[in-house]
mmCIF file with all atom_site columns, C-alpha atoms in Angstrom:
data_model
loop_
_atom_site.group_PDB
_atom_site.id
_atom_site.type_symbol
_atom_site.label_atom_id
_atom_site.label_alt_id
_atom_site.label_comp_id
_atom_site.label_asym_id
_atom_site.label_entity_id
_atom_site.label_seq_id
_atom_site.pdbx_PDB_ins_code
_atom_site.Cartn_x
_atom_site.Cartn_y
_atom_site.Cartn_z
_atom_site.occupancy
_atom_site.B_iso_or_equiv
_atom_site.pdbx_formal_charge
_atom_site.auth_seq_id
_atom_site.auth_comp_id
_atom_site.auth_asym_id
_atom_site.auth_atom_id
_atom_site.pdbx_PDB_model_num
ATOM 1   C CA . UNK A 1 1   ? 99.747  112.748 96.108  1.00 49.00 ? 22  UNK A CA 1
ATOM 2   C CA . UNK A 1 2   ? 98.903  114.114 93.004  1.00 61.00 ? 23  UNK A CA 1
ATOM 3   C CA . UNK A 1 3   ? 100.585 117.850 91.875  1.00 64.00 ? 24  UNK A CA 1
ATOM 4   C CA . UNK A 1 4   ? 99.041  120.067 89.438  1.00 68.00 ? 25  UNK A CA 1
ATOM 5   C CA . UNK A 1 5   ? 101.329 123.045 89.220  1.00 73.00 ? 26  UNK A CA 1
ATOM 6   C CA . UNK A 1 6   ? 100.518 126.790 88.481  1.00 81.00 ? 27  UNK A CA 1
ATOM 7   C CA . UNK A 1 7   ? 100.176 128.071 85.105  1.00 89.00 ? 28  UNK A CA 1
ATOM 8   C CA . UNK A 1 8   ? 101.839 130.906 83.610  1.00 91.00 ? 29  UNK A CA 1
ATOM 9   C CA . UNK A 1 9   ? 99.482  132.693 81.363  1.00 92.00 ? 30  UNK A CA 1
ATOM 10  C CA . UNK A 1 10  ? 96.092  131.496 80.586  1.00 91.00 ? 31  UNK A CA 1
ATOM 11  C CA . UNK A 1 11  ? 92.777  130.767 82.655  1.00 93.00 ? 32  UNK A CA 1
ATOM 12  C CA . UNK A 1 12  ? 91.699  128.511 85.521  1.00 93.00 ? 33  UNK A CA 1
ATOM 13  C CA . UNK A 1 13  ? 88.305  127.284 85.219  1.00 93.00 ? 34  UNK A CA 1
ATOM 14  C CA . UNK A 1 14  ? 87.288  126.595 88.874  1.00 92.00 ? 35  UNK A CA 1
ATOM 15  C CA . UNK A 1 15  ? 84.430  125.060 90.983  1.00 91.00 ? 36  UNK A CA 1
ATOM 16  C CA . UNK A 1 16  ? 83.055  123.191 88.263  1.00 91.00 ? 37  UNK A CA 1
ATOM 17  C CA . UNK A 1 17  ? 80.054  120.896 88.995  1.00 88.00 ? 38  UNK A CA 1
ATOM 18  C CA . UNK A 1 18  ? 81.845  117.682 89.865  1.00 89.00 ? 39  UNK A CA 1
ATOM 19  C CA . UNK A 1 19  ? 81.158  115.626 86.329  1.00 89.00 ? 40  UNK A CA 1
ATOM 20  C CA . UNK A 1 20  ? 81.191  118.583 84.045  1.00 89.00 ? 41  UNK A CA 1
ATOM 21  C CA . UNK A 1 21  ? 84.306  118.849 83.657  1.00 91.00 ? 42  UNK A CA 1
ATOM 22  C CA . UNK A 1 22  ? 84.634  117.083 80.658  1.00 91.00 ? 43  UNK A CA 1
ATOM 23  C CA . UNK A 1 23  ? 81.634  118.652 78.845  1.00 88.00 ? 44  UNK A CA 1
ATOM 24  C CA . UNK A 1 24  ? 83.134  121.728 79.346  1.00 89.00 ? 45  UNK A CA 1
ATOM 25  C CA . UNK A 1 25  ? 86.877  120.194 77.930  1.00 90.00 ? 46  UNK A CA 1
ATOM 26  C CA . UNK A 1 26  ? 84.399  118.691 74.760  1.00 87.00 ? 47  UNK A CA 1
ATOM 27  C CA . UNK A 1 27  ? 82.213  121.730 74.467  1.00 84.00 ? 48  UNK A CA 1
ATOM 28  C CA . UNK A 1 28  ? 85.475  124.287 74.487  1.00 86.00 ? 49  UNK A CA 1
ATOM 29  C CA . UNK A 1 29  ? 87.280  121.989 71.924  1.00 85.00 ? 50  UNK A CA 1
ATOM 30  C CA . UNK A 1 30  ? 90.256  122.066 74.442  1.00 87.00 ? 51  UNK A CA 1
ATOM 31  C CA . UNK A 1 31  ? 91.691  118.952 72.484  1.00 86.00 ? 52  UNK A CA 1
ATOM 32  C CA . UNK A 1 32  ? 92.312  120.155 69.517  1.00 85.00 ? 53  UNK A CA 1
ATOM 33  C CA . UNK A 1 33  ? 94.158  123.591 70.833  1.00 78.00 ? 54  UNK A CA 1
ATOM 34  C CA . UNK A 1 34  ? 97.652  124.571 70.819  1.00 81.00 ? 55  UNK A CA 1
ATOM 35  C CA . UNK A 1 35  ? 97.256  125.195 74.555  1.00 84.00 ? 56  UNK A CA 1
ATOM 36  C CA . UNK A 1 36  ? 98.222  122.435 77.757  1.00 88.00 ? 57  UNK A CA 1
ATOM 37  C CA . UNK A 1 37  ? 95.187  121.536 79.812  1.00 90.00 ? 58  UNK A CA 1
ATOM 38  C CA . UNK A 1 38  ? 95.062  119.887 82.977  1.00 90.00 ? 59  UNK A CA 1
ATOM 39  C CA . UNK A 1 39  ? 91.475  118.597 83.697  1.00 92.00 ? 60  UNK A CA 1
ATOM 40  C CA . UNK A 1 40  ? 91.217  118.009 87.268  1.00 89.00 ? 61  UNK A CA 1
ATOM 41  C CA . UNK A 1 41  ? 88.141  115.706 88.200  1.00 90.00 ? 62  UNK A CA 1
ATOM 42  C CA . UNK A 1 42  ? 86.728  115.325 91.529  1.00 87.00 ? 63  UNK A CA 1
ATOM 43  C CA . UNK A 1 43  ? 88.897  117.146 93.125  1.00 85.00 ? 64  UNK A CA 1
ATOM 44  C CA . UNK A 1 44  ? 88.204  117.733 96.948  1.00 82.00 ? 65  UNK A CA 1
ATOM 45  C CA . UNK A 1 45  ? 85.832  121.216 98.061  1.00 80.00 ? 66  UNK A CA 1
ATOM 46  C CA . UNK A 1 46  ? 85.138  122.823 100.982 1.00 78.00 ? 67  UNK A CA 1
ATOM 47  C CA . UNK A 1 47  ? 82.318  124.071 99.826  1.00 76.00 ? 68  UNK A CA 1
ATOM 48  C CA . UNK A 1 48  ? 80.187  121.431 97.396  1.00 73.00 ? 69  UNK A CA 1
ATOM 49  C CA . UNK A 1 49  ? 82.357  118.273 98.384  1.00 84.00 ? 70  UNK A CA 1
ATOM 50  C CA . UNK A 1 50  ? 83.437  117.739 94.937  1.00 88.00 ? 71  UNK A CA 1
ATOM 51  C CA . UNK A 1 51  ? 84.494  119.752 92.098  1.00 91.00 ? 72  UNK A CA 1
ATOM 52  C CA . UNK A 1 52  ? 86.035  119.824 88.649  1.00 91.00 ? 73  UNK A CA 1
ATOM 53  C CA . UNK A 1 53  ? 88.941  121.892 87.467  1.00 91.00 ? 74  UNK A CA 1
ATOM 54  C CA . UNK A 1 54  ? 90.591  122.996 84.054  1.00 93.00 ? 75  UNK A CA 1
ATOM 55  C CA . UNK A 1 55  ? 94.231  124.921 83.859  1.00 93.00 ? 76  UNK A CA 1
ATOM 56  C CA . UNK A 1 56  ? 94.494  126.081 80.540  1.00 92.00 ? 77  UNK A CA 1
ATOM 57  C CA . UNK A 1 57  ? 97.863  127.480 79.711  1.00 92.00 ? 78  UNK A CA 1
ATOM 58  C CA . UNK A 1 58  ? 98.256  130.222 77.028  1.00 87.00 ? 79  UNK A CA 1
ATOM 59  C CA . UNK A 1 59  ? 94.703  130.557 76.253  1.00 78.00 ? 80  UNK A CA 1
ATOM 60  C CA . UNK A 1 60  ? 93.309  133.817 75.011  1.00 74.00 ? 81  UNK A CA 1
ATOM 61  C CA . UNK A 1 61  ? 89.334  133.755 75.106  1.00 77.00 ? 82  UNK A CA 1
ATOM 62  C CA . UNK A 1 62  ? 87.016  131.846 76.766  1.00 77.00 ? 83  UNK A CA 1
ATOM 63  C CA . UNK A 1 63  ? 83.038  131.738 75.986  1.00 72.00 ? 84  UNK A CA 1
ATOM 64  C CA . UNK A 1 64  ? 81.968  132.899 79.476  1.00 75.00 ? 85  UNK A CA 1
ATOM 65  C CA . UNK A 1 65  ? 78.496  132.543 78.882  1.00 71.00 ? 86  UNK A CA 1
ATOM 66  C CA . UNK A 1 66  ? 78.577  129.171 77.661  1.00 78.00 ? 87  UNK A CA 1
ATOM 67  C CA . UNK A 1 67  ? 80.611  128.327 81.169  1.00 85.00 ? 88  UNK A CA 1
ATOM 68  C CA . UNK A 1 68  ? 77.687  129.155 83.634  1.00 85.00 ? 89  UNK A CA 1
ATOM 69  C CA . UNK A 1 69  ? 75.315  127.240 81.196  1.00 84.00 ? 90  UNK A CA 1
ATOM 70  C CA . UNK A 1 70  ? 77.092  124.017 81.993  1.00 83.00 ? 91  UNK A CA 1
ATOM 71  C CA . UNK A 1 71  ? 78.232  124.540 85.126  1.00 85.00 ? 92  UNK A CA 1
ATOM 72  C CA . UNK A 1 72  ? 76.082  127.722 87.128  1.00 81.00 ? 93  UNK A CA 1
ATOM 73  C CA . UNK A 1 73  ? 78.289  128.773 89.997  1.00 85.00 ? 94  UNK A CA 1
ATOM 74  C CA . UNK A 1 74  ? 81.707  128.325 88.297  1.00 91.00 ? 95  UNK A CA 1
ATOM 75  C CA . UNK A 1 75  ? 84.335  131.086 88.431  1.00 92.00 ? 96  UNK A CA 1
ATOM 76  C CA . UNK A 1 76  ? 87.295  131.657 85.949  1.00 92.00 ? 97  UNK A CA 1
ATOM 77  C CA . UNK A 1 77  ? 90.596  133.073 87.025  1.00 93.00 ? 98  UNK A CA 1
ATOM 78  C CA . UNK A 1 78  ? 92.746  134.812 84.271  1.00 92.00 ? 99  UNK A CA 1
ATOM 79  C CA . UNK A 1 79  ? 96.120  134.767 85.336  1.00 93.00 ? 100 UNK A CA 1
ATOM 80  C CA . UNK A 1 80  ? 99.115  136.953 83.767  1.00 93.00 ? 101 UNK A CA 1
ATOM 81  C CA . UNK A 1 81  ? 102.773 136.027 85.027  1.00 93.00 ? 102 UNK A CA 1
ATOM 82  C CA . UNK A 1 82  ? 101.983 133.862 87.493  1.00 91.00 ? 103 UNK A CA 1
ATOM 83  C CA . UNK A 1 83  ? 98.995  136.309 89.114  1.00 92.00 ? 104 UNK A CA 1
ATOM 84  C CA . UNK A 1 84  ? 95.194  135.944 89.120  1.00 93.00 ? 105 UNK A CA 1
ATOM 85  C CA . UNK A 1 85  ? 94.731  139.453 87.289  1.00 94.00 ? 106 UNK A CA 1
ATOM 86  C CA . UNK A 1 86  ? 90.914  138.933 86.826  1.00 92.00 ? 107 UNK A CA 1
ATOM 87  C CA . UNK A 1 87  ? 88.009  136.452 88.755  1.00 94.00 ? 108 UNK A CA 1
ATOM 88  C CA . UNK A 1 88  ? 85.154  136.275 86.698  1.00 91.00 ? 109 UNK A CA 1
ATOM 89  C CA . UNK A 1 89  ? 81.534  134.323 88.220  1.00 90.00 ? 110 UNK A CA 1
ATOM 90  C CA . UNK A 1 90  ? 79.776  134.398 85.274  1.00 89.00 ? 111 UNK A CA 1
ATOM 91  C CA . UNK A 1 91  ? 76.143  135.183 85.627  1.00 87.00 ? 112 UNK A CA 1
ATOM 92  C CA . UNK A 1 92  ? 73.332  133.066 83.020  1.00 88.00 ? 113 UNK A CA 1
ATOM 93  C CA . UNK A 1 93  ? 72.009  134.478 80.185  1.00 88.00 ? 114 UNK A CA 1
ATOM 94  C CA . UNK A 1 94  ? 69.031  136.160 79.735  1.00 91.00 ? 115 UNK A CA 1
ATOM 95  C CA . UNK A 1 95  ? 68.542  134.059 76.107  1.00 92.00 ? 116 UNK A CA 1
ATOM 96  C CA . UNK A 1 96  ? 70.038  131.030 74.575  1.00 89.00 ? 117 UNK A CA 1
ATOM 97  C CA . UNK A 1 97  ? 70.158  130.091 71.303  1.00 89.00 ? 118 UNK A CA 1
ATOM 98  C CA . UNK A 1 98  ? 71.426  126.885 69.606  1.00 83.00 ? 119 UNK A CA 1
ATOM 99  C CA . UNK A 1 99  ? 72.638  125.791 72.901  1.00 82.00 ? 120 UNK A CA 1
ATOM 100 C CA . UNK A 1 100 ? 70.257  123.835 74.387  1.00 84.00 ? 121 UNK A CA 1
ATOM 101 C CA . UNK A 1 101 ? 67.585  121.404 72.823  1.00 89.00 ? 122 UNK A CA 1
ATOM 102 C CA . UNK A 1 102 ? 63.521  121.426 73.792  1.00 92.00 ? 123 UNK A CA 1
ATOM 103 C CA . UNK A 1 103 ? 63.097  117.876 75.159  1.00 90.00 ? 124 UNK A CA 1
ATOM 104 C CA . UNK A 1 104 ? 59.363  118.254 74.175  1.00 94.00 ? 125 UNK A CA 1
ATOM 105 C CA . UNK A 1 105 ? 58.753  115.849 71.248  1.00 93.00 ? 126 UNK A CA 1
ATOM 106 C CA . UNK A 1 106 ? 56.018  117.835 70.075  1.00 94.00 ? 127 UNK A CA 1
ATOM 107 C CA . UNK A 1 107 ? 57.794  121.016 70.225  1.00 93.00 ? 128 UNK A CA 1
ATOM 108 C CA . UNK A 1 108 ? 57.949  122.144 66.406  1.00 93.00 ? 129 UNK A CA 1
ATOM 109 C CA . UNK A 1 109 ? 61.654  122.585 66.550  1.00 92.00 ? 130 UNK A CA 1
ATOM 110 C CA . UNK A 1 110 ? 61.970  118.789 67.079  1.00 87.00 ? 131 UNK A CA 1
ATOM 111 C CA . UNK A 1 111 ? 59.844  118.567 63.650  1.00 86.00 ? 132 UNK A CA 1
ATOM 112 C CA . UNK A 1 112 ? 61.614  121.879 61.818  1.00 88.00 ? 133 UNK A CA 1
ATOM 113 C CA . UNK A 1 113 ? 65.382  120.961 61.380  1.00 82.00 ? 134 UNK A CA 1
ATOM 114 C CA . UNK A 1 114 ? 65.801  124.613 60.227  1.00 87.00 ? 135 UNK A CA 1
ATOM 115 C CA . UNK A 1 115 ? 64.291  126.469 63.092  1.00 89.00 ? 136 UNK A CA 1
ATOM 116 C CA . UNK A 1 116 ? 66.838  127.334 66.128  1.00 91.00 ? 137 UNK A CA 1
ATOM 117 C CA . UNK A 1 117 ? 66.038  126.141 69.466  1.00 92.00 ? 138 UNK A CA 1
ATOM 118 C CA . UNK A 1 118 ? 65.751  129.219 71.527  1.00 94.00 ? 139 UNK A CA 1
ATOM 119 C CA . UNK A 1 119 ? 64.961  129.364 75.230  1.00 94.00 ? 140 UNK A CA 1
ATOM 120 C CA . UNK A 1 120 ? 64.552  132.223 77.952  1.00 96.00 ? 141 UNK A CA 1
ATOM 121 C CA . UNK A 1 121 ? 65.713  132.553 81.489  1.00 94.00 ? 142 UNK A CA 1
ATOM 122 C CA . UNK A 1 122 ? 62.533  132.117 83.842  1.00 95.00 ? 143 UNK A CA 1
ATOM 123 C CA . UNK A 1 123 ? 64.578  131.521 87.137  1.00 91.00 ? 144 UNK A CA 1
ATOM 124 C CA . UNK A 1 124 ? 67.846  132.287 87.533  1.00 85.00 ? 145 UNK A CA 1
ATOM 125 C CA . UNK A 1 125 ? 68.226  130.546 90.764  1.00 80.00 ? 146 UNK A CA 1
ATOM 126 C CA . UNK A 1 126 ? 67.585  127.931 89.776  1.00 80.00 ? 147 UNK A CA 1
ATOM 127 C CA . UNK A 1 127 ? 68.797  127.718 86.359  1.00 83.00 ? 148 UNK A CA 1
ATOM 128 C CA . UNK A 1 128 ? 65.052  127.753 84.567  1.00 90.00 ? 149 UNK A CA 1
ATOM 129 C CA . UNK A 1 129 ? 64.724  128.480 80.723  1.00 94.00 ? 150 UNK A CA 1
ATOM 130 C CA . UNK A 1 130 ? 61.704  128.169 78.944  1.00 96.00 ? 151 UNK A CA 1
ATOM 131 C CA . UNK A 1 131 ? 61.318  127.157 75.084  1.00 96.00 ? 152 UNK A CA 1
ATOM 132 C CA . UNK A 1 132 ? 60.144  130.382 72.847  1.00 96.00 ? 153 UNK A CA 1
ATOM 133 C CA . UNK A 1 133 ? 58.015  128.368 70.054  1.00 95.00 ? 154 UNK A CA 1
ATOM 134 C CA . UNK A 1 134 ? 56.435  125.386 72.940  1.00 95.00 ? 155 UNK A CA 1
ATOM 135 C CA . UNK A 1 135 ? 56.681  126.911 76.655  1.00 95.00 ? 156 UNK A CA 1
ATOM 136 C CA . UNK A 1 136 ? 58.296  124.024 77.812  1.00 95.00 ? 157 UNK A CA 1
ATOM 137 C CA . UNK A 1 137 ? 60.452  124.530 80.940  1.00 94.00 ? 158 UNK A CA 1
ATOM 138 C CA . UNK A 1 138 ? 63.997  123.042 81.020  1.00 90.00 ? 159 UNK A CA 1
ATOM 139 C CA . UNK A 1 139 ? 66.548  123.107 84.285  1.00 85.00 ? 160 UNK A CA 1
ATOM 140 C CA . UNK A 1 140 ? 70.090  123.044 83.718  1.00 76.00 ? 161 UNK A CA 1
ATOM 141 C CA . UNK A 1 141 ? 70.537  121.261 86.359  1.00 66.00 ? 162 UNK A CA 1
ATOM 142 C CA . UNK A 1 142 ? 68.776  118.019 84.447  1.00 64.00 ? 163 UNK A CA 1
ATOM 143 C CA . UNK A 1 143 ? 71.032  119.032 80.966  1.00 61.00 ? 164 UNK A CA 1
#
């Protein structure tokens, strides 16, 4: 059986979409920290069937925001001596910038290298932005 024990001090990224758990490990440049990480993939959930998890030990900040981008419906745990001191279910934000790309090839960002791509929440149930400059609607769910 495998054992993943409890951290000290640091966060525990929980109820990760089961596969995005390595985005997340890439997008939080968790391998080039000082900090131990245990990525736990496909772990077993009562709830969605499958999950991902990350332990970080000693870890200070996190980019919330950028968490329930990649994976809506995650929830962080900061834990201090042993004990979850904070639970965090980060909600999605209301604008992203530089974050996600417009898939529409005729979207003038695609054709401007210099412009930002910046997209607004439409739906946040289910995870809906739309592009600023073409209108074009992008789920996170297909990201």
């Amino acid at each position: 059986m495998l054992e993943i024990t409890s951290i000290k001090n640091g966060f525990v990224l929980d109820h990760i979409r089961a596969g995005v758990g390595v985005k997340i490990f890439k997008y939080l440049k968790l391998e080039d920290g000082e900090s131990e990480v245990a990525l736990i993939i496909n772990a077993n959930s009562m709830k969605n069937g499958r999950k991902d998890i990350i332990k970080i030990e000693n870890a200070t900040e996190i980019d919330f925001t950028v968490l329930a981008l990649l994976s809506p419906g995650i929830t962080i745990n900061e834990i201090k001596n042993e004990v979850r001191v904070r639970k965090i279910k980060p909600s999605l934000p209301k604008q992203v910038k530089g974050i996600i790309n417009c898939d529409n090839p005729r979207c003038i960002t695609n054709d401007e290298k210099y412009l930002e791509h910046v997209f607004d929440l439409v739906n946040e149930d289910n995870g809906s932005y739309k592009c600023q400059y073409c209108d074009t609607i992008i789920n996170l769910s297909e990201v």
